[in-house]
Every structure is written in C-alpha cells, then in structure tokens.
Amino acid sequence: MKYSPGRDASGKPLITGREAAIGLWLMAAATGLLLWTNPIVPPYTGRAAWLFSAFAQMFGPSGPAIAMWSFVALLLALGVMGWVGAGKQPR
C-alpha cells in the first residue's frame, strides 16, 4: 500500500470529517476570542479584509471578532442542518 500522510498503516483516515469540522469550529472560535481581546486596526489585509472592514464599519473596533463569531455560527448551523438531514435519509 502506498504511503499517505492522512491515513494509518491499515488505510483508515487518521481523523474523521466530524473531528475535522469540530477542530475548524474551535479554531475559528478561538480566533474570534483573540480578535475580541486584541482588536486589529485598519487597514486590514488578507482574504477576509473586505469582511473585516465591513463588520468594523458596522460594529466598530470589535467588528472583526463579530465577523469571526458569525462564521462560527454559520459553520455550526450548517453542521446541525447536515446532521439533522442525515437522519432523514432512507437506509
């Protein structure tokens, strides 16, 4: 069997999709907390600069933190909808 960094010796994935989603959710929530305690100042850079600047115009200096928590809420809502929808599929 070929080596794959994402799988163990028997070929099973090292982490499941659910574990990866929970990890992403926790990292985004921690980033929101970091932005709340240490607000960043404009000009914003990076891929989320447009989002941070829009939220900063709406909510002031804590706008980037609120943007990250909005992303966390969106991830959580999508996860719950997927979890509920998975139970309704016929077996």
PDB file of C-alpha atoms in Angstrom:
ATOM      1  CA  MET A   1       0.000   0.000   0.000  1.00  0.00           C
ATOM      2  CA  LYS A   2       1.287   3.483  -0.851  1.00  0.00           C
ATOM      3  CA  TYR A   3       2.118   5.865   1.959  1.00  0.00           C
ATOM      4  CA  SER A   4      -0.487   8.522   2.685  1.00  0.00           C
ATOM      5  CA  PRO A   5       0.066  11.149   5.400  1.00  0.00           C
ATOM      6  CA  GLY A   6      -3.657  11.270   6.175  1.00  0.00           C
ATOM      7  CA  ARG A   7      -4.061   7.528   6.797  1.00  0.00           C
ATOM      8  CA  ASP A   8      -2.620   4.969   9.168  1.00  0.00           C
ATOM      9  CA  ALA A   9      -0.915   1.701   8.155  1.00  0.00           C
ATOM     10  CA  SER A  10      -4.247  -0.107   7.616  1.00  0.00           C
ATOM     11  CA  GLY A  11      -5.567   2.645   5.343  1.00  0.00           C
ATOM     12  CA  LYS A  12      -8.081   4.193   7.749  1.00  0.00           C
ATOM     13  CA  PRO A  13      -8.200   8.004   7.995  1.00  0.00           C
ATOM     14  CA  LEU A  14      -6.393   9.462  10.999  1.00  0.00           C
ATOM     15  CA  ILE A  15      -9.290  11.807  11.774  1.00  0.00           C
ATOM     16  CA  THR A  16     -12.922  11.723  10.700  1.00  0.00           C
ATOM     17  CA  GLY A  17     -14.785  14.509   8.972  1.00  0.00           C
ATOM     18  CA  ARG A  18     -16.644  15.289  12.179  1.00  0.00           C
ATOM     19  CA  GLU A  19     -13.384  15.684  14.117  1.00  0.00           C
ATOM     20  CA  ALA A  20     -12.008  17.969  11.404  1.00  0.00           C
ATOM     21  CA  ALA A  21     -15.182  20.107  11.466  1.00  0.00           C
ATOM     22  CA  ILE A  22     -15.060  20.401  15.261  1.00  0.00           C
ATOM     23  CA  GLY A  23     -11.389  21.388  15.054  1.00  0.00           C
ATOM     24  CA  LEU A  24     -12.137  24.072  12.457  1.00  0.00           C
ATOM     25  CA  TRP A  25     -15.032  25.353  14.579  1.00  0.00           C
ATOM     26  CA  LEU A  26     -12.856  25.555  17.700  1.00  0.00           C
ATOM     27  CA  MET A  27     -10.029  27.323  15.855  1.00  0.00           C
ATOM     28  CA  ALA A  28     -12.441  29.920  14.427  1.00  0.00           C
ATOM     29  CA  ALA A  29     -13.986  30.477  17.868  1.00  0.00           C
ATOM     30  CA  ALA A  30     -10.530  30.892  19.422  1.00  0.00           C
ATOM     31  CA  THR A  31      -9.573  33.361  16.678  1.00  0.00           C
ATOM     32  CA  GLY A  32     -12.741  35.347  17.449  1.00  0.00           C
ATOM     33  CA  LEU A  33     -11.777  35.438  21.120  1.00  0.00           C
ATOM     34  CA  LEU A  34      -8.273  36.576  20.195  1.00  0.00           C
ATOM     35  CA  LEU A  35      -9.668  39.338  17.988  1.00  0.00           C
ATOM     36  CA  TRP A  36     -12.016  40.402  20.795  1.00  0.00           C
ATOM     37  CA  THR A  37      -9.233  40.734  23.368  1.00  0.00           C
ATOM     38  CA  ASN A  38      -6.643  42.185  20.945  1.00  0.00           C
ATOM     39  CA  PRO A  39      -8.534  44.088  18.231  1.00  0.00           C
ATOM     40  CA  ILE A  40      -6.766  44.562  14.943  1.00  0.00           C
ATOM     41  CA  VAL A  41      -6.662  48.006  13.366  1.00  0.00           C
ATOM     42  CA  PRO A  42      -7.245  49.008   9.750  1.00  0.00           C
ATOM     43  CA  PRO A  43      -6.049  48.681   7.084  1.00  0.00           C
ATOM     44  CA  TYR A  44      -6.980  45.017   7.135  1.00  0.00           C
ATOM     45  CA  THR A  45      -5.048  42.599   4.930  1.00  0.00           C
ATOM     46  CA  GLY A  46      -5.650  39.104   3.647  1.00  0.00           C
ATOM     47  CA  ARG A  47      -8.572  37.278   2.144  1.00  0.00           C
ATOM     48  CA  ALA A  48     -11.055  38.361   4.824  1.00  0.00           C
ATOM     49  CA  ALA A  49     -10.099  42.052   4.672  1.00  0.00           C
ATOM     50  CA  TRP A  50     -13.337  43.021   2.943  1.00  0.00           C
ATOM     51  CA  LEU A  51     -15.367  41.162   5.586  1.00  0.00           C
ATOM     52  CA  PHE A  52     -13.415  42.646   8.489  1.00  0.00           C
ATOM     53  CA  SER A  53     -13.723  46.170   7.115  1.00  0.00           C
ATOM     54  CA  ALA A  54     -17.478  45.787   6.556  1.00  0.00           C
ATOM     55  CA  PHE A  55     -18.028  44.468  10.072  1.00  0.00           C
ATOM     56  CA  ALA A  56     -15.732  47.156  11.533  1.00  0.00           C
ATOM     57  CA  GLN A  57     -17.837  49.824   9.832  1.00  0.00           C
ATOM     58  CA  MET A  58     -20.998  48.283  11.315  1.00  0.00           C
ATOM     59  CA  PHE A  59     -19.793  47.318  14.807  1.00  0.00           C
ATOM     60  CA  GLY A  60     -16.688  49.405  15.453  1.00  0.00           C
ATOM     61  CA  PRO A  61     -13.356  48.026  16.677  1.00  0.00           C
ATOM     62  CA  SER A  62     -14.900  44.708  17.752  1.00  0.00           C
ATOM     63  CA  GLY A  63     -16.237  44.110  14.222  1.00  0.00           C
ATOM     64  CA  PRO A  64     -13.586  41.553  13.154  1.00  0.00           C
ATOM     65  CA  ALA A  65     -14.325  39.450  16.246  1.00  0.00           C
ATOM     66  CA  ILE A  66     -18.042  39.570  15.493  1.00  0.00           C
ATOM     67  CA  ALA A  67     -17.267  38.566  11.896  1.00  0.00           C
ATOM     68  CA  MET A  68     -15.359  35.502  13.103  1.00  0.00           C
ATOM     69  CA  TRP A  69     -18.143  34.537  15.513  1.00  0.00           C
ATOM     70  CA  SER A  70     -20.640  34.943  12.663  1.00  0.00           C
ATOM     71  CA  PHE A  71     -18.521  32.493  10.683  1.00  0.00           C
ATOM     72  CA  VAL A  72     -18.553  30.128  13.680  1.00  0.00           C
ATOM     73  CA  ALA A  73     -22.350  30.401  13.900  1.00  0.00           C
ATOM     74  CA  LEU A  74     -22.627  29.690  10.160  1.00  0.00           C
ATOM     75  CA  LEU A  75     -20.418  26.592  10.493  1.00  0.00           C
ATOM     76  CA  LEU A  76     -22.440  25.391  13.464  1.00  0.00           C
ATOM     77  CA  ALA A  77     -25.745  25.929  11.638  1.00  0.00           C
ATOM     78  CA  LEU A  78     -24.506  24.081   8.552  1.00  0.00           C
ATOM     79  CA  GLY A  79     -23.275  21.223  10.723  1.00  0.00           C
ATOM     80  CA  VAL A  80     -26.574  20.917  12.569  1.00  0.00           C
ATOM     81  CA  MET A  81     -28.539  21.026   9.304  1.00  0.00           C
ATOM     82  CA  GLY A  82     -26.309  18.315   7.850  1.00  0.00           C
ATOM     83  CA  TRP A  83     -26.662  16.210  10.983  1.00  0.00           C
ATOM     84  CA  VAL A  84     -30.443  16.524  11.021  1.00  0.00           C
ATOM     85  CA  GLY A  85     -30.665  15.885   7.265  1.00  0.00           C
ATOM     86  CA  ALA A  86     -28.502  12.777   7.529  1.00  0.00           C
ATOM     87  CA  GLY A  87     -31.011  11.150   9.858  1.00  0.00           C
ATOM     88  CA  LYS A  88     -33.860  11.529   7.345  1.00  0.00           C
ATOM     89  CA  GLN A  89     -32.266   9.518   4.536  1.00  0.00           C
ATOM     90  CA  PRO A  90     -33.683   6.044   3.916  1.00  0.00           C
ATOM     91  CA  ARG A  91     -31.437   3.129   4.711  1.00  0.00           C
TER      92      ARG A  91
END
